[in-house]
PDB file of C-alpha atoms in Angstrom:
ATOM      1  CA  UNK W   1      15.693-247.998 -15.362  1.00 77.00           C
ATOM      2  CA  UNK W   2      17.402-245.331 -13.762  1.00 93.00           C
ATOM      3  CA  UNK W   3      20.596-243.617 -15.065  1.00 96.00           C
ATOM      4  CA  UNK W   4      22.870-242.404 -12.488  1.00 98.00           C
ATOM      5  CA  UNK W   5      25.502-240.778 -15.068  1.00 98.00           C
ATOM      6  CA  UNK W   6      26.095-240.539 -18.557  1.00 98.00           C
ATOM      7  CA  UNK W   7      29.597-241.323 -19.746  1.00 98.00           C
ATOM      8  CA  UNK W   8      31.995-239.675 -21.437  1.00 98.00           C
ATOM      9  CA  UNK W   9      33.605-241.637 -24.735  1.00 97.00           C
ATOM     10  CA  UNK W  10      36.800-240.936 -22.185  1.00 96.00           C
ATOM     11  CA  UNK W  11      35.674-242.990 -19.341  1.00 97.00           C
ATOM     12  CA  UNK W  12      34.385-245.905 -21.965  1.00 97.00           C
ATOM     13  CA  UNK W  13      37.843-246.115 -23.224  1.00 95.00           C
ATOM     14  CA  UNK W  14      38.779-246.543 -19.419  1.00 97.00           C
ATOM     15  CA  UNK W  15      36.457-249.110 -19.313  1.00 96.00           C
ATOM     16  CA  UNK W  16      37.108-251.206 -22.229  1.00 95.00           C
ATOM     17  CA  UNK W  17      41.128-250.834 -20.920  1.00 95.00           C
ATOM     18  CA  UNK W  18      40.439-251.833 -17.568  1.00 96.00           C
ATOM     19  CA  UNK W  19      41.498-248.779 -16.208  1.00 97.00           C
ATOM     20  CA  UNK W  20      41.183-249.232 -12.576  1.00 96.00           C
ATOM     21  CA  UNK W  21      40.111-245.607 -11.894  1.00 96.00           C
ATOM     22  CA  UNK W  22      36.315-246.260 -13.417  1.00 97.00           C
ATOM     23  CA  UNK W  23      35.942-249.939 -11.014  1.00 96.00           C
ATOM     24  CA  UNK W  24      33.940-247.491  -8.211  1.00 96.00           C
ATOM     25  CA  UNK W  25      31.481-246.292 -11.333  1.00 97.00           C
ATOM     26  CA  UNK W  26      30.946-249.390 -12.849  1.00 96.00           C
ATOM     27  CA  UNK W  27      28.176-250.513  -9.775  1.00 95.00           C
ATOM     28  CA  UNK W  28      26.009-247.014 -11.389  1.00 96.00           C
ATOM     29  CA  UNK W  29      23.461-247.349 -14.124  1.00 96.00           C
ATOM     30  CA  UNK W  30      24.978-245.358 -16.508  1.00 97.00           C
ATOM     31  CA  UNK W  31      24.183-243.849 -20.255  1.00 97.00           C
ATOM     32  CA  UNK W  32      25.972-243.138 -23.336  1.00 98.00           C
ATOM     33  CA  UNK W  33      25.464-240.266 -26.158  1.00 98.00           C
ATOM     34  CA  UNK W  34      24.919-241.362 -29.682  1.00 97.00           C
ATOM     35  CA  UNK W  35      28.101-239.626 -30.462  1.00 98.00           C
ATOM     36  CA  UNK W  36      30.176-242.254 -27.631  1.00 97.00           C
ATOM     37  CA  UNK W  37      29.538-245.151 -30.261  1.00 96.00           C
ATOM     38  CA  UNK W  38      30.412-242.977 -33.035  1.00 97.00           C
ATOM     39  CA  UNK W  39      33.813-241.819 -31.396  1.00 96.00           C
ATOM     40  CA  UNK W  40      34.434-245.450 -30.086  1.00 95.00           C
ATOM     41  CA  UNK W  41      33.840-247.429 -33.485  1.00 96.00           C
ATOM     42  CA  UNK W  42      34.959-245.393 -35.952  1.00 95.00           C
ATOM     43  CA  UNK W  43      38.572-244.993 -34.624  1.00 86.00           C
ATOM     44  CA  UNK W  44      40.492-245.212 -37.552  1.00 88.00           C
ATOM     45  CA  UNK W  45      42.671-248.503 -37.349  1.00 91.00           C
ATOM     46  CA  UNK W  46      40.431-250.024 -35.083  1.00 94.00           C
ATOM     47  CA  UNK W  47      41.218-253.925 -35.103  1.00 95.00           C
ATOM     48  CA  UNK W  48      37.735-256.450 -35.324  1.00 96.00           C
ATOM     49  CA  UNK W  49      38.343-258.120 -31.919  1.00 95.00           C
ATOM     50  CA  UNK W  50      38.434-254.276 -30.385  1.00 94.00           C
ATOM     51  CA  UNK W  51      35.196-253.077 -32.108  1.00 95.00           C
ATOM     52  CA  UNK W  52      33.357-256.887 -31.271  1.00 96.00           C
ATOM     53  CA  UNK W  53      34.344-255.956 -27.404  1.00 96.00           C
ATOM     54  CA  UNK W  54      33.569-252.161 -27.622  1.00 96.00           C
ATOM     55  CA  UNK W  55      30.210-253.094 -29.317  1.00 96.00           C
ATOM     56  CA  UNK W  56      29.696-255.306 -26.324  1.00 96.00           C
ATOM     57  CA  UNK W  57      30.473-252.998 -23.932  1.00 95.00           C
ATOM     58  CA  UNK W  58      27.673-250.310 -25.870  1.00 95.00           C
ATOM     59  CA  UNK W  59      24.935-252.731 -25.599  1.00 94.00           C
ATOM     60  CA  UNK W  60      25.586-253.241 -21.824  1.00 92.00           C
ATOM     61  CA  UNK W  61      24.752-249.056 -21.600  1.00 95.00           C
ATOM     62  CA  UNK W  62      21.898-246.933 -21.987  1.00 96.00           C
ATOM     63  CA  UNK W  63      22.169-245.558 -25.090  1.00 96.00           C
ATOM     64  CA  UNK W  64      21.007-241.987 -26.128  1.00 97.00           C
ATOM     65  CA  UNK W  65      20.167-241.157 -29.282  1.00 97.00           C
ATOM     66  CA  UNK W  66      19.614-237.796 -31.181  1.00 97.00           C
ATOM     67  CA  UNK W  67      16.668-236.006 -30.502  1.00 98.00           C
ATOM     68  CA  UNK W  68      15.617-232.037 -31.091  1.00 98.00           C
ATOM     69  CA  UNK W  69      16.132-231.189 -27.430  1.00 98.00           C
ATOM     70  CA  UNK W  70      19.576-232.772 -27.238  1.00 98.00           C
ATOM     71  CA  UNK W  71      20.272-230.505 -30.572  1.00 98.00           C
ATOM     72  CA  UNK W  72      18.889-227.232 -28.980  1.00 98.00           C
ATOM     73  CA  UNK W  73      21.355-227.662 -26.388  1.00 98.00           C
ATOM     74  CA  UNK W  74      24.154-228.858 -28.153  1.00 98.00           C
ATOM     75  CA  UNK W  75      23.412-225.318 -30.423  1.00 98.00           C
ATOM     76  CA  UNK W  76      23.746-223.205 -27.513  1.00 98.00           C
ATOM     77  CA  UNK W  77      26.677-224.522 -25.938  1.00 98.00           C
ATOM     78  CA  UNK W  78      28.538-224.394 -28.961  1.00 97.00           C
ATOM     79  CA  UNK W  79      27.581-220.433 -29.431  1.00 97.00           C
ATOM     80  CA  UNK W  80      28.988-219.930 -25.846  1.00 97.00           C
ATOM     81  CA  UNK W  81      31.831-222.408 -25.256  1.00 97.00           C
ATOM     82  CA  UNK W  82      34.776-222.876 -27.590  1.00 91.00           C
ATOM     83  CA  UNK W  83      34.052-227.092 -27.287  1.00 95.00           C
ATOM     84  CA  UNK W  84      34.515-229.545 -30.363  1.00 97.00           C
ATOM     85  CA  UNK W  85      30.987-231.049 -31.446  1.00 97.00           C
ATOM     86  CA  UNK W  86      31.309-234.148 -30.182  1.00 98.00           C
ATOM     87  CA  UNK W  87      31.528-232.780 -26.283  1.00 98.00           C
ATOM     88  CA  UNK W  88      29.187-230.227 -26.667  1.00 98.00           C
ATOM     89  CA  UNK W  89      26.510-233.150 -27.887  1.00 98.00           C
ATOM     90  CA  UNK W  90      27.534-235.526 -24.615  1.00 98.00           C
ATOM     91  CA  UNK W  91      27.221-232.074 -22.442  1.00 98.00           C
ATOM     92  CA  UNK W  92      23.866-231.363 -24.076  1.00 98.00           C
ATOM     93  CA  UNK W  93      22.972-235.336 -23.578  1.00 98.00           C
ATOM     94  CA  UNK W  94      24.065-234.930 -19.885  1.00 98.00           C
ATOM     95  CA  UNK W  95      21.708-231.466 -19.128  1.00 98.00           C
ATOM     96  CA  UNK W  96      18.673-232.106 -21.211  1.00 98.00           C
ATOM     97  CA  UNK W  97      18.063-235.301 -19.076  1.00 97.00           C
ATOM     98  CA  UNK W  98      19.396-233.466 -15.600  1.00 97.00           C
ATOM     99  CA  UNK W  99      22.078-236.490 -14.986  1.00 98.00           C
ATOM    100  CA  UNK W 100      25.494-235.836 -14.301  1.00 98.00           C
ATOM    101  CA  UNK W 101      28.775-235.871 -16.865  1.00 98.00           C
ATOM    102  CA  UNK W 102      31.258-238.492 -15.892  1.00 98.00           C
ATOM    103  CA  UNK W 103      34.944-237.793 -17.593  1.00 98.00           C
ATOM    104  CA  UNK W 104      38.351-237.463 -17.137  1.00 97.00           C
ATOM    105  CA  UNK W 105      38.303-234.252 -19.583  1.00 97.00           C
ATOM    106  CA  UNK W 106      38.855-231.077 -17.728  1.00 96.00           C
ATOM    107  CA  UNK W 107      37.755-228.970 -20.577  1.00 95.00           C
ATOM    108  CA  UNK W 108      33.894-229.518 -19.533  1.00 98.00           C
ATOM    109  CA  UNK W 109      34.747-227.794 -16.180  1.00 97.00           C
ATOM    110  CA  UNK W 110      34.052-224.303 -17.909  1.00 97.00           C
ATOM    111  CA  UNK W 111      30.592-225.294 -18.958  1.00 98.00           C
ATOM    112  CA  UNK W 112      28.444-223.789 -16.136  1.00 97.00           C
ATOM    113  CA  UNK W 113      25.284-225.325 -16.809  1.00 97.00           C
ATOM    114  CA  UNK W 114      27.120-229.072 -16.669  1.00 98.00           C
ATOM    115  CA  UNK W 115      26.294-231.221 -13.352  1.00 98.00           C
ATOM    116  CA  UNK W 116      30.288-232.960 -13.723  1.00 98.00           C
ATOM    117  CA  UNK W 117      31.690-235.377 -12.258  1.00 98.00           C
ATOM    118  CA  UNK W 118      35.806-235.434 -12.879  1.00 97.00           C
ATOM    119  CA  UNK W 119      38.034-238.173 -12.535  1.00 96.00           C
ATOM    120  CA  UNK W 120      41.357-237.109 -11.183  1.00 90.00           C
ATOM    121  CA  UNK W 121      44.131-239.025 -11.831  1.00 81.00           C
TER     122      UNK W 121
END
């Protein structure tokens, strides 16, 4: 299967809210980091019906899981970006597989190496 994009935790919230700015995106193929389900599940206070529907929503993605390449990358884009782990392991997920970042974060904008795709509200 082809992935056209991976997805930011961001744009799965979207998603899971029916946010109609994500309806063009959701005809794509699109893949999740490791780190997505992490973000997504363990939000503290998170009610069962939410995490049944958010797990649903998961399955229905490629997921990505950890490997050494995603953590080289992750390492050097934390040594030269001020970015909070979690991003800088979706940015690494996004360039070690050479498909493009979907968010609505503007902070990835200043990571050079990052093929992004910004949603503007």
């Amino acid at each position: 299967m082809k992935i056209d994009f991976i997805a930011d935790t961001n744009f799965l919230v979207y998603v899971h809210e029916g946010n109609e700015i994500v309806f063009p995106f959701l005809e794509y193929n699109f893949g999740i980091s490791f780190i997505s389900e992490i973000e997504l599940i363990g939000f503290k206070g998170i009610k069962k019906k939410e995490e049944i529907q958010l797990k649903h929503l998961i399955t229905d993605c490629f997921y990505i899981d950890w490997n050494l390449k995603i953590k080289e990358t992750t390492i050097k884009l934390k040594r030269n970006y001020n970015i909070k782990l979690p991003d800088a392991i979706i940015a690494a997920t996004s360039i070690t597989y050479g498909i493009p970042l979907v968010t609505a974060d503007k902070g990835f904008s200043k990571i050079k190496e990052l093929d992004l795709i910004l949603i503007e509200f």
